[in-house]
Amino acid sequence: MAHDDSVQADVLISEVGPRDGLQSVQATMPTEAKFRWIDALVAAGVREIEVASFVPARLLPQMADAAEVVAYAVRQPGVTVMALVPNLRGAEAALRAGAHKLTMPVSASRAHSLANVRKTPEDMVEEVRAIARLRDELAPAVKLEAGISTAFGCTLQGLVPEDEVIRLAAMCVAAGADESGLSDTVGYANPSQVRRLFRRLRSELGSRAGAAHMHNTRGLGLANCLAAWDEGVRTFDSSLGGLGGCPYAPGASGNVVTEDLVFMFEAMGVRTGISMQKIIAARAPLAAGLPGEPLYGMTPDAGLPKGFGPFH
């Protein structure tokens, strides 16, 4: 059963595990196992899921079934199905598969952009423009998000000027993106920096300022999400079990753990629309689909405090 639409939510938790998490681990989760995991996420009340990345299968065999997974997920009622697209070809495949929302990573670090996609940030803005045109032609209802990656620093070039980050986000929206959020790709961000950058982003873009995509590489993921919340951000990316690890800090999770993020907000009285028990239960199909893969999360390990509730 899908989530109860009568449950009002104050924040949108966007689950990125089936894309960001799965493409970061060595093993490839079988397609049927992905379906069971998505079902469990939907049953818990998750309303936006990044289910796949449309990249060549030879580069990311974990995503070879992207079109199939999107086609399955869009049959779930009340869920926005999102796909990551690195270029125009990926966007066309995602649109044809029926994705509701496309997210396009645009790196604020010139060094990272060239190493990652062999294009400058300005080249990527032109790619956003081309994708926006294609979207207008094929599926005008589909939302396009430009996520500014390495917005808080980069392992290759170190400091990323804040003016560059804001300028790039504004260029992406001007090129046709519906919104632009900020990603702490390598886990460098701190709460003071998060407040400052999201304040500037919201001042520049208003309602088109998008999600906070934080990593927990140095243990600051939840603190950074709270800092973004304080600045008015209401969409947060996270990954069940912190799936994906982090190549820069062995033993440290990469993405913010969905279960811990939901617990933090619910404990504060901020409604997520997600059932705490059911989101913890969604770890079972994830673990079954990736045997032996470490899962992170303080809340699932510690359990819920006595009297914590009520839950739908």
PDB file of C-alpha atoms in Angstrom:
ATOM      1  CA  MET A   1       0.000   0.000   0.000  1.00  0.00           C
ATOM      2  CA  ALA A   2       1.229   3.511  -0.755  1.00  0.00           C
ATOM      3  CA  HIS A   3       1.529   6.183   1.892  1.00  0.00           C
ATOM      4  CA  ASP A   4      -1.545   7.860   3.350  1.00  0.00           C
ATOM      5  CA  ASP A   5      -2.087  11.094   1.432  1.00  0.00           C
ATOM      6  CA  SER A   6      -3.934  12.549   4.425  1.00  0.00           C
ATOM      7  CA  VAL A   7      -0.612  12.725   6.283  1.00  0.00           C
ATOM      8  CA  GLN A   8       0.685  16.249   5.763  1.00  0.00           C
ATOM      9  CA  ALA A   9       4.439  16.619   5.437  1.00  0.00           C
ATOM     10  CA  ASP A  10       6.566  19.651   6.294  1.00  0.00           C
ATOM     11  CA  VAL A  11       9.621  18.366   4.422  1.00  0.00           C
ATOM     12  CA  LEU A  12      10.232  16.171   1.392  1.00  0.00           C
ATOM     13  CA  ILE A  13      12.762  13.412   1.961  1.00  0.00           C
ATOM     14  CA  SER A  14      14.018  12.376  -1.466  1.00  0.00           C
ATOM     15  CA  GLU A  15      15.435   8.840  -1.328  1.00  0.00           C
ATOM     16  CA  VAL A  16      18.492   8.535  -3.583  1.00  0.00           C
ATOM     17  CA  GLY A  17      19.727   5.075  -2.536  1.00  0.00           C
ATOM     18  CA  PRO A  18      18.508   3.182  -5.610  1.00  0.00           C
ATOM     19  CA  ARG A  19      20.651   5.503  -7.760  1.00  0.00           C
ATOM     20  CA  ASP A  20      23.393   7.198  -5.739  1.00  0.00           C
ATOM     21  CA  GLY A  21      23.788   4.301  -3.333  1.00  0.00           C
ATOM     22  CA  LEU A  22      23.686   1.442  -5.825  1.00  0.00           C
ATOM     23  CA  GLN A  23      26.098   3.017  -8.283  1.00  0.00           C
ATOM     24  CA  SER A  24      28.662   3.505  -5.497  1.00  0.00           C
ATOM     25  CA  VAL A  25      28.913  -0.166  -4.491  1.00  0.00           C
ATOM     26  CA  GLN A  26      30.717  -2.942  -6.355  1.00  0.00           C
ATOM     27  CA  ALA A  27      27.846  -5.427  -6.474  1.00  0.00           C
ATOM     28  CA  THR A  28      24.897  -5.081  -8.840  1.00  0.00           C
ATOM     29  CA  MET A  29      21.475  -5.466  -7.209  1.00  0.00           C
ATOM     30  CA  PRO A  30      19.181  -7.748  -9.252  1.00  0.00           C
ATOM     31  CA  THR A  31      16.293  -5.901 -10.916  1.00  0.00           C
ATOM     32  CA  GLU A  32      13.613  -7.831  -8.993  1.00  0.00           C
ATOM     33  CA  ALA A  33      15.366  -6.937  -5.730  1.00  0.00           C
ATOM     34  CA  LYS A  34      15.280  -3.258  -6.740  1.00  0.00           C
ATOM     35  CA  PHE A  35      11.525  -3.587  -7.260  1.00  0.00           C
ATOM     36  CA  ARG A  36      11.052  -5.061  -3.757  1.00  0.00           C
ATOM     37  CA  TRP A  37      13.162  -2.303  -2.223  1.00  0.00           C
ATOM     38  CA  ILE A  38      11.205   0.419  -4.037  1.00  0.00           C
ATOM     39  CA  ASP A  39       7.934  -1.193  -2.884  1.00  0.00           C
ATOM     40  CA  ALA A  40       9.139  -1.054   0.744  1.00  0.00           C
ATOM     41  CA  LEU A  41      10.165   2.605   0.425  1.00  0.00           C
ATOM     42  CA  VAL A  42       6.769   3.521  -1.014  1.00  0.00           C
ATOM     43  CA  ALA A  43       4.978   1.559   1.726  1.00  0.00           C
ATOM     44  CA  ALA A  44       6.935   3.592   4.308  1.00  0.00           C
ATOM     45  CA  GLY A  45       5.616   6.851   2.839  1.00  0.00           C
ATOM     46  CA  VAL A  46       8.591   7.977   0.746  1.00  0.00           C
ATOM     47  CA  ARG A  47       7.170  10.320  -1.931  1.00  0.00           C
ATOM     48  CA  GLU A  48      10.204  10.954  -4.133  1.00  0.00           C
ATOM     49  CA  ILE A  49      12.737   8.313  -5.195  1.00  0.00           C
ATOM     50  CA  GLU A  50      15.762   8.685  -7.450  1.00  0.00           C
ATOM     51  CA  VAL A  51      15.591   5.211  -8.965  1.00  0.00           C
ATOM     52  CA  ALA A  52      18.246   5.156 -11.697  1.00  0.00           C
ATOM     53  CA  SER A  53      20.986   6.852 -13.656  1.00  0.00           C
ATOM     54  CA  PHE A  54      20.825   6.821 -17.461  1.00  0.00           C
ATOM     55  CA  VAL A  55      24.460   6.210 -18.350  1.00  0.00           C
ATOM     56  CA  PRO A  56      26.046   3.604 -20.655  1.00  0.00           C
ATOM     57  CA  ALA A  57      25.844   0.126 -19.077  1.00  0.00           C
ATOM     58  CA  ARG A  58      29.518  -0.493 -19.838  1.00  0.00           C
ATOM     59  CA  LEU A  59      30.394   2.414 -17.519  1.00  0.00           C
ATOM     60  CA  LEU A  60      27.886   1.570 -14.774  1.00  0.00           C
ATOM     61  CA  PRO A  61      26.588  -2.005 -15.026  1.00  0.00           C
ATOM     62  CA  GLN A  62      24.622  -1.365 -11.785  1.00  0.00           C
ATOM     63  CA  MET A  63      22.336   0.919 -13.834  1.00  0.00           C
ATOM     64  CA  ALA A  64      21.899  -1.281 -16.925  1.00  0.00           C
ATOM     65  CA  ASP A  65      18.213  -1.850 -16.043  1.00  0.00           C
ATOM     66  CA  ALA A  66      17.435   1.892 -15.629  1.00  0.00           C
ATOM     67  CA  ALA A  67      14.511   1.989 -18.099  1.00  0.00           C
ATOM     68  CA  GLU A  68      12.952  -1.133 -16.590  1.00  0.00           C
ATOM     69  CA  VAL A  69      13.222   0.235 -13.035  1.00  0.00           C
ATOM     70  CA  VAL A  70      11.680   3.587 -14.026  1.00  0.00           C
ATOM     71  CA  ALA A  71       8.829   1.804 -15.850  1.00  0.00           C
ATOM     72  CA  TYR A  72       8.134  -0.237 -12.679  1.00  0.00           C
ATOM     73  CA  ALA A  73       8.395   2.677 -10.244  1.00  0.00           C
ATOM     74  CA  VAL A  74       6.058   5.005 -12.169  1.00  0.00           C
ATOM     75  CA  ARG A  75       3.216   2.533 -11.566  1.00  0.00           C
ATOM     76  CA  GLN A  76       3.342   3.392  -7.856  1.00  0.00           C
ATOM     77  CA  PRO A  77       0.696   5.978  -6.917  1.00  0.00           C
ATOM     78  CA  GLY A  78       1.694   9.231  -5.247  1.00  0.00           C
ATOM     79  CA  VAL A  79       5.442   8.906  -5.882  1.00  0.00           C
ATOM     80  CA  THR A  80       7.680  11.180  -7.948  1.00  0.00           C
ATOM     81  CA  VAL A  81      10.113   8.988  -9.867  1.00  0.00           C
ATOM     82  CA  MET A  82      13.400  10.734 -10.507  1.00  0.00           C
ATOM     83  CA  ALA A  83      16.333   9.770 -12.752  1.00  0.00           C
ATOM     84  CA  LEU A  84      19.827  11.198 -12.999  1.00  0.00           C
ATOM     85  CA  VAL A  85      20.881  12.176 -16.522  1.00  0.00           C
ATOM     86  CA  PRO A  86      24.440  13.297 -17.344  1.00  0.00           C
ATOM     87  CA  ASN A  87      23.706  14.397 -20.908  1.00  0.00           C
ATOM     88  CA  LEU A  88      21.117  14.783 -23.673  1.00  0.00           C
ATOM     89  CA  ARG A  89      21.222  11.113 -24.679  1.00  0.00           C
ATOM     90  CA  GLY A  90      20.554  10.023 -21.084  1.00  0.00           C
ATOM     91  CA  ALA A  91      17.738  12.576 -20.784  1.00  0.00           C
ATOM     92  CA  GLU A  92      16.043  11.253 -23.916  1.00  0.00           C
ATOM     93  CA  ALA A  93      16.176   7.670 -22.601  1.00  0.00           C
ATOM     94  CA  ALA A  94      14.827   8.756 -19.185  1.00  0.00           C
ATOM     95  CA  LEU A  95      11.961  10.729 -20.749  1.00  0.00           C
ATOM     96  CA  ARG A  96      11.036   7.784 -22.975  1.00  0.00           C
ATOM     97  CA  ALA A  97      11.070   5.470 -19.939  1.00  0.00           C
ATOM     98  CA  GLY A  98       8.520   7.766 -18.254  1.00  0.00           C
ATOM     99  CA  ALA A  99      10.512   9.465 -15.475  1.00  0.00           C
ATOM    100  CA  HIS A 100       8.610  12.266 -13.691  1.00  0.00           C
ATOM    101  CA  LYS A 101      11.703  14.299 -12.879  1.00  0.00           C
ATOM    102  CA  LEU A 102      15.237  14.552 -14.262  1.00  0.00           C
ATOM    103  CA  THR A 103      18.204  15.607 -12.203  1.00  0.00           C
ATOM    104  CA  MET A 104      21.318  16.819 -13.951  1.00  0.00           C
ATOM    105  CA  PRO A 105      24.624  17.124 -12.039  1.00  0.00           C
ATOM    106  CA  VAL A 106      26.540  20.310 -12.856  1.00  0.00           C
ATOM    107  CA  SER A 107      29.861  20.640 -11.061  1.00  0.00           C
ATOM    108  CA  ALA A 108      30.892  24.026  -9.693  1.00  0.00           C
ATOM    109  CA  SER A 109      34.502  22.814  -9.616  1.00  0.00           C
ATOM    110  CA  ARG A 110      36.117  23.223 -13.023  1.00  0.00           C
ATOM    111  CA  ALA A 111      38.656  20.477 -12.225  1.00  0.00           C
ATOM    112  CA  HIS A 112      35.927  18.039 -11.127  1.00  0.00           C
ATOM    113  CA  SER A 113      33.757  18.840 -14.145  1.00  0.00           C
ATOM    114  CA  LEU A 114      36.583  18.185 -16.596  1.00  0.00           C
ATOM    115  CA  ALA A 115      37.648  14.981 -14.836  1.00  0.00           C
ATOM    116  CA  ASN A 116      34.089  13.701 -14.421  1.00  0.00           C
ATOM    117  CA  VAL A 117      32.358  14.585 -17.717  1.00  0.00           C
ATOM    118  CA  ARG A 118      35.204  16.126 -19.761  1.00  0.00           C
ATOM    119  CA  LYS A 119      33.233  19.355 -20.026  1.00  0.00           C
ATOM    120  CA  THR A 120      33.502  22.760 -18.373  1.00  0.00           C
ATOM    121  CA  PRO A 121      30.707  23.987 -16.077  1.00  0.00           C
ATOM    122  CA  GLU A 122      29.642  26.372 -18.873  1.00  0.00           C
ATOM    123  CA  ASP A 123      29.437  23.437 -21.317  1.00  0.00           C
ATOM    124  CA  MET A 124      27.159  21.682 -18.823  1.00  0.00           C
ATOM    125  CA  VAL A 125      24.866  24.722 -18.668  1.00  0.00           C
ATOM    126  CA  GLU A 126      24.452  24.379 -22.444  1.00  0.00           C
ATOM    127  CA  GLU A 127      23.633  20.698 -21.902  1.00  0.00           C
ATOM    128  CA  VAL A 128      20.949  21.782 -19.382  1.00  0.00           C
ATOM    129  CA  ARG A 129      19.555  24.133 -22.060  1.00  0.00           C
ATOM    130  CA  ALA A 130      19.429  21.305 -24.631  1.00  0.00           C
ATOM    131  CA  ILE A 131      17.750  18.941 -22.144  1.00  0.00           C
ATOM    132  CA  ALA A 132      15.192  21.607 -21.182  1.00  0.00           C
ATOM    133  CA  ARG A 133      14.327  22.041 -24.883  1.00  0.00           C
ATOM    134  CA  LEU A 134      13.965  18.273 -25.344  1.00  0.00           C
ATOM    135  CA  ARG A 135      11.789  18.067 -22.230  1.00  0.00           C
ATOM    136  CA  ASP A 136       9.550  20.874 -23.517  1.00  0.00           C
ATOM    137  CA  GLU A 137       9.153  18.919 -26.760  1.00  0.00           C
ATOM    138  CA  LEU A 138       8.656  15.380 -25.423  1.00  0.00           C
ATOM    139  CA  ALA A 139       7.162  15.736 -21.919  1.00  0.00           C
ATOM    140  CA  PRO A 140       6.505  19.306 -20.749  1.00  0.00           C
ATOM    141  CA  ALA A 141       5.145  18.124 -17.372  1.00  0.00           C
ATOM    142  CA  VAL A 142       8.509  16.590 -16.406  1.00  0.00           C
ATOM    143  CA  LYS A 143      10.532  18.640 -13.916  1.00  0.00           C
ATOM    144  CA  LEU A 144      14.218  19.311 -14.509  1.00  0.00           C
ATOM    145  CA  GLU A 145      16.566  19.899 -11.598  1.00  0.00           C
ATOM    146  CA  ALA A 146      20.198  21.007 -11.885  1.00  0.00           C
ATOM    147  CA  GLY A 147      22.122  19.853  -8.835  1.00  0.00           C
ATOM    148  CA  ILE A 148      25.270  21.909  -8.287  1.00  0.00           C
ATOM    149  CA  SER A 149      27.829  19.305  -7.255  1.00  0.00           C
ATOM    150  CA  THR A 150      31.067  20.057  -5.355  1.00  0.00           C
ATOM    151  CA  ALA A 151      29.261  23.200  -4.161  1.00  0.00           C
ATOM    152  CA  PHE A 152      31.078  23.155  -0.814  1.00  0.00           C
ATOM    153  CA  GLY A 153      34.559  22.098  -1.931  1.00  0.00           C
ATOM    154  CA  CYS A 154      36.348  19.618  -4.154  1.00  0.00           C
ATOM    155  CA  THR A 155      38.996  16.938  -3.615  1.00  0.00           C
ATOM    156  CA  LEU A 156      40.693  17.943  -6.867  1.00  0.00           C
ATOM    157  CA  GLN A 157      40.837  21.734  -6.647  1.00  0.00           C
ATOM    158  CA  GLY A 158      40.052  22.302  -2.948  1.00  0.00           C
ATOM    159  CA  LEU A 159      38.219  25.582  -2.501  1.00  0.00           C
ATOM    160  CA  VAL A 160      35.241  26.276  -4.788  1.00  0.00           C
ATOM    161  CA  PRO A 161      34.412  30.022  -4.821  1.00  0.00           C
ATOM    162  CA  GLU A 162      30.900  30.668  -3.475  1.00  0.00           C
ATOM    163  CA  ASP A 163      30.248  33.316  -6.137  1.00  0.00           C
ATOM    164  CA  GLU A 164      30.867  30.620  -8.784  1.00  0.00           C
ATOM    165  CA  VAL A 165      28.377  28.259  -7.132  1.00  0.00           C
ATOM    166  CA  ILE A 166      25.589  30.840  -7.048  1.00  0.00           C
ATOM    167  CA  ARG A 167      26.379  32.095 -10.561  1.00  0.00           C
ATOM    168  CA  LEU A 168      26.237  28.546 -11.929  1.00  0.00           C
ATOM    169  CA  ALA A 169      22.919  27.761 -10.199  1.00  0.00           C
ATOM    170  CA  ALA A 170      21.410  30.972 -11.635  1.00  0.00           C
ATOM    171  CA  MET A 171      22.725  30.089 -15.122  1.00  0.00           C
ATOM    172  CA  CYS A 172      21.152  26.619 -14.916  1.00  0.00           C
ATOM    173  CA  VAL A 173      17.742  28.061 -14.022  1.00  0.00           C
ATOM    174  CA  ALA A 174      18.069  30.679 -16.764  1.00  0.00           C
ATOM    175  CA  ALA A 175      18.852  27.812 -19.166  1.00  0.00           C
ATOM    176  CA  GLY A 176      15.560  26.086 -18.347  1.00  0.00           C
ATOM    177  CA  ALA A 177      16.036  24.078 -15.129  1.00  0.00           C
ATOM    178  CA  ASP A 178      12.987  24.283 -12.843  1.00  0.00           C
ATOM    179  CA  GLU A 179      15.178  24.359  -9.761  1.00  0.00           C
ATOM    180  CA  SER A 180      18.780  24.153  -8.645  1.00  0.00           C
ATOM    181  CA  GLY A 181      19.997  22.651  -5.372  1.00  0.00           C
ATOM    182  CA  LEU A 182      23.412  22.255  -3.749  1.00  0.00           C
ATOM    183  CA  SER A 183      25.369  19.020  -3.245  1.00  0.00           C
ATOM    184  CA  ASP A 184      28.193  18.385  -0.795  1.00  0.00           C
ATOM    185  CA  THR A 185      29.679  15.776  -3.134  1.00  0.00           C
ATOM    186  CA  VAL A 186      32.828  15.054  -1.132  1.00  0.00           C
ATOM    187  CA  GLY A 187      31.631  15.752   2.420  1.00  0.00           C
ATOM    188  CA  TYR A 188      33.525  18.999   3.016  1.00  0.00           C
ATOM    189  CA  ALA A 189      30.584  21.183   4.150  1.00  0.00           C
ATOM    190  CA  ASN A 190      30.069  22.603   7.621  1.00  0.00           C
ATOM    191  CA  PRO A 191      26.836  24.114   9.035  1.00  0.00           C
ATOM    192  CA  SER A 192      28.037  27.728   8.878  1.00  0.00           C
ATOM    193  CA  GLN A 193      28.955  27.352   5.188  1.00  0.00           C
ATOM    194  CA  VAL A 194      25.654  25.554   4.457  1.00  0.00           C
ATOM    195  CA  ARG A 195      23.655  28.399   6.022  1.00  0.00           C
ATOM    196  CA  ARG A 196      25.574  31.024   4.082  1.00  0.00           C
ATOM    197  CA  LEU A 197      25.351  29.314   0.686  1.00  0.00           C
ATOM    198  CA  PHE A 198      21.687  28.321   0.924  1.00  0.00           C
ATOM    199  CA  ARG A 199      20.814  31.830   2.141  1.00  0.00           C
ATOM    200  CA  ARG A 200      22.512  33.216  -0.979  1.00  0.00           C
ATOM    201  CA  LEU A 201      20.915  30.594  -3.222  1.00  0.00           C
ATOM    202  CA  ARG A 202      17.416  31.317  -1.913  1.00  0.00           C
ATOM    203  CA  SER A 203      17.996  35.055  -2.196  1.00  0.00           C
ATOM    204  CA  GLU A 204      19.084  34.556  -5.833  1.00  0.00           C
ATOM    205  CA  LEU A 205      16.530  31.938  -6.959  1.00  0.00           C
ATOM    206  CA  GLY A 206      13.576  32.203  -4.549  1.00  0.00           C
ATOM    207  CA  SER A 207      11.236  29.227  -4.937  1.00  0.00           C
ATOM    208  CA  ARG A 208      13.553  27.728  -7.577  1.00  0.00           C
ATOM    209  CA  ALA A 209      16.226  27.029  -4.959  1.00  0.00           C
ATOM    210  CA  GLY A 210      16.265  23.230  -4.698  1.00  0.00           C
ATOM    211  CA  ALA A 211      17.334  20.360  -2.478  1.00  0.00           C
ATOM    212  CA  ALA A 212      20.150  19.934   0.010  1.00  0.00           C
ATOM    213  CA  HIS A 213      22.214  16.855  -0.901  1.00  0.00           C
ATOM    214  CA  MET A 214      24.547  16.338   2.052  1.00  0.00           C
ATOM    215  CA  HIS A 215      27.126  13.643   2.736  1.00  0.00           C
ATOM    216  CA  ASN A 216      28.121  12.287   6.123  1.00  0.00           C
ATOM    217  CA  THR A 217      31.783  11.700   5.259  1.00  0.00           C
ATOM    218  CA  ARG A 218      33.024  13.657   8.272  1.00  0.00           C
ATOM    219  CA  GLY A 219      30.002  13.132  10.508  1.00  0.00           C
ATOM    220  CA  LEU A 220      28.309  16.470   9.744  1.00  0.00           C
ATOM    221  CA  GLY A 221      25.494  15.270   7.459  1.00  0.00           C
ATOM    222  CA  LEU A 222      22.589  15.801   9.882  1.00  0.00           C
ATOM    223  CA  ALA A 223      24.036  19.056  11.236  1.00  0.00           C
ATOM    224  CA  ASN A 224      24.296  20.351   7.677  1.00  0.00           C
ATOM    225  CA  CYS A 225      20.702  19.287   6.904  1.00  0.00           C
ATOM    226  CA  LEU A 226      19.507  21.127   9.998  1.00  0.00           C
ATOM    227  CA  ALA A 227      21.460  24.227   8.934  1.00  0.00           C
ATOM    228  CA  ALA A 228      19.772  24.050   5.511  1.00  0.00           C
ATOM    229  CA  TRP A 229      16.365  23.613   7.201  1.00  0.00           C
ATOM    230  CA  ASP A 230      17.029  26.759   9.253  1.00  0.00           C
ATOM    231  CA  GLU A 231      17.536  28.647   5.972  1.00  0.00           C
ATOM    232  CA  GLY A 232      14.199  27.481   4.571  1.00  0.00           C
ATOM    233  CA  VAL A 233      15.249  24.382   2.586  1.00  0.00           C
ATOM    234  CA  ARG A 234      12.423  21.819   2.587  1.00  0.00           C
ATOM    235  CA  THR A 235      13.752  19.049   0.292  1.00  0.00           C
ATOM    236  CA  PHE A 236      16.557  16.779   1.467  1.00  0.00           C
ATOM    237  CA  ASP A 237      18.290  13.921  -0.328  1.00  0.00           C
ATOM    238  CA  SER A 238      19.274  10.871   1.697  1.00  0.00           C
ATOM    239  CA  SER A 239      19.994   7.177   1.272  1.00  0.00           C
ATOM    240  CA  LEU A 240      18.530   4.244   3.182  1.00  0.00           C
ATOM    241  CA  GLY A 241      21.225   2.691   5.360  1.00  0.00           C
ATOM    242  CA  GLY A 242      23.609   5.413   4.135  1.00  0.00           C
ATOM    243  CA  LEU A 243      24.170   3.088   1.198  1.00  0.00           C
ATOM    244  CA  GLY A 244      27.117   3.925  -0.976  1.00  0.00           C
ATOM    245  CA  GLY A 245      29.917   4.211   1.519  1.00  0.00           C
ATOM    246  CA  CYS A 246      32.500   6.859   0.837  1.00  0.00           C
ATOM    247  CA  PRO A 247      35.729   6.346  -1.079  1.00  0.00           C
ATOM    248  CA  TYR A 248      37.383   9.234   0.802  1.00  0.00           C
ATOM    249  CA  ALA A 249      36.853   7.897   4.313  1.00  0.00           C
ATOM    250  CA  PRO A 250      36.812   4.110   4.709  1.00  0.00           C
ATOM    251  CA  GLY A 251      34.120   2.985   7.129  1.00  0.00           C
ATOM    252  CA  ALA A 252      32.268   6.306   6.900  1.00  0.00           C
ATOM    253  CA  SER A 253      28.953   6.429   5.142  1.00  0.00           C
ATOM    254  CA  GLY A 254      28.559   8.676   2.136  1.00  0.00           C
ATOM    255  CA  ASN A 255      24.973   9.907   1.894  1.00  0.00           C
ATOM    256  CA  VAL A 256      23.026  11.068   4.908  1.00  0.00           C
ATOM    257  CA  VAL A 257      21.161   8.071   6.369  1.00  0.00           C
ATOM    258  CA  THR A 258      17.434   8.319   5.569  1.00  0.00           C
ATOM    259  CA  GLU A 259      16.387   6.653   8.832  1.00  0.00           C
ATOM    260  CA  ASP A 260      18.423   9.105  10.954  1.00  0.00           C
ATOM    261  CA  LEU A 261      17.192  12.112   8.955  1.00  0.00           C
ATOM    262  CA  VAL A 262      13.549  11.037   9.341  1.00  0.00           C
ATOM    263  CA  PHE A 263      14.112  10.467  13.076  1.00  0.00           C
ATOM    264  CA  MET A 264      15.700  13.895  13.549  1.00  0.00           C
ATOM    265  CA  PHE A 265      12.837  15.723  11.862  1.00  0.00           C
ATOM    266  CA  GLU A 266      10.063  13.660  13.458  1.00  0.00           C
ATOM    267  CA  ALA A 267      11.670  14.099  16.911  1.00  0.00           C
ATOM    268  CA  MET A 268      11.614  17.870  16.279  1.00  0.00           C
ATOM    269  CA  GLY A 269       7.915  17.725  15.374  1.00  0.00           C
ATOM    270  CA  VAL A 270       8.695  18.336  11.686  1.00  0.00           C
ATOM    271  CA  ARG A 271       6.488  15.941   9.701  1.00  0.00           C
ATOM    272  CA  THR A 272       8.133  13.842   7.005  1.00  0.00           C
ATOM    273  CA  GLY A 273       5.073  11.741   6.085  1.00  0.00           C
ATOM    274  CA  ILE A 274       7.310   8.678   6.568  1.00  0.00           C
ATOM    275  CA  SER A 275       6.642   5.894   9.074  1.00  0.00           C
ATOM    276  CA  MET A 276       9.687   5.329  11.270  1.00  0.00           C
ATOM    277  CA  GLN A 277       8.954   1.616  11.732  1.00  0.00           C
ATOM    278  CA  LYS A 278       8.340   1.022   8.022  1.00  0.00           C
ATOM    279  CA  ILE A 279      11.423   2.925   6.856  1.00  0.00           C
ATOM    280  CA  ILE A 280      13.557   0.804   9.196  1.00  0.00           C
ATOM    281  CA  ALA A 281      11.764  -2.298   7.849  1.00  0.00           C
ATOM    282  CA  ALA A 282      12.752  -1.218   4.311  1.00  0.00           C
ATOM    283  CA  ARG A 283      16.354  -2.123   5.225  1.00  0.00           C
ATOM    284  CA  ALA A 284      15.419  -5.836   4.962  1.00  0.00           C
ATOM    285  CA  PRO A 285      14.819  -5.931   1.166  1.00  0.00           C
ATOM    286  CA  LEU A 286      17.884  -3.708   0.693  1.00  0.00           C
ATOM    287  CA  ALA A 287      20.065  -6.117   2.701  1.00  0.00           C
ATOM    288  CA  ALA A 288      18.568  -9.112   0.863  1.00  0.00           C
ATOM    289  CA  GLY A 289      19.360  -7.533  -2.517  1.00  0.00           C
ATOM    290  CA  LEU A 290      22.972  -6.708  -1.566  1.00  0.00           C
ATOM    291  CA  PRO A 291      24.137  -9.504   0.758  1.00  0.00           C
ATOM    292  CA  GLY A 292      27.119  -8.516   2.877  1.00  0.00           C
ATOM    293  CA  GLU A 293      27.015  -4.808   1.989  1.00  0.00           C
ATOM    294  CA  PRO A 294      27.457  -2.711   5.158  1.00  0.00           C
ATOM    295  CA  LEU A 295      24.464  -0.558   6.122  1.00  0.00           C
ATOM    296  CA  TYR A 296      24.821   2.446   8.386  1.00  0.00           C
ATOM    297  CA  GLY A 297      22.461   4.314  10.704  1.00  0.00           C
ATOM    298  CA  MET A 298      22.443   5.219  14.381  1.00  0.00           C
ATOM    299  CA  THR A 299      18.646   5.072  14.811  1.00  0.00           C
ATOM    300  CA  PRO A 300      18.152   1.522  13.455  1.00  0.00           C
ATOM    301  CA  ASP A 301      20.987   0.312  15.721  1.00  0.00           C
ATOM    302  CA  ALA A 302      19.833   2.153  18.849  1.00  0.00           C
ATOM    303  CA  GLY A 303      16.092   1.690  18.388  1.00  0.00           C
ATOM    304  CA  LEU A 304      13.415   4.308  18.978  1.00  0.00           C
ATOM    305  CA  PRO A 305      13.149   6.141  22.313  1.00  0.00           C
ATOM    306  CA  LYS A 306      10.450   4.958  24.692  1.00  0.00           C
ATOM    307  CA  GLY A 307       7.115   6.609  23.932  1.00  0.00           C
ATOM    308  CA  PHE A 308       8.274   7.877  20.540  1.00  0.00           C
ATOM    309  CA  GLY A 309       5.299   8.234  18.185  1.00  0.00           C
ATOM    310  CA  PRO A 310       2.582   8.138  17.101  1.00  0.00           C
ATOM    311  CA  PHE A 311       3.125   6.665  13.666  1.00  0.00           C
ATOM    312  CA  HIS A 312       0.731   6.097  10.787  1.00  0.00           C
TER     313      HIS A 312
END
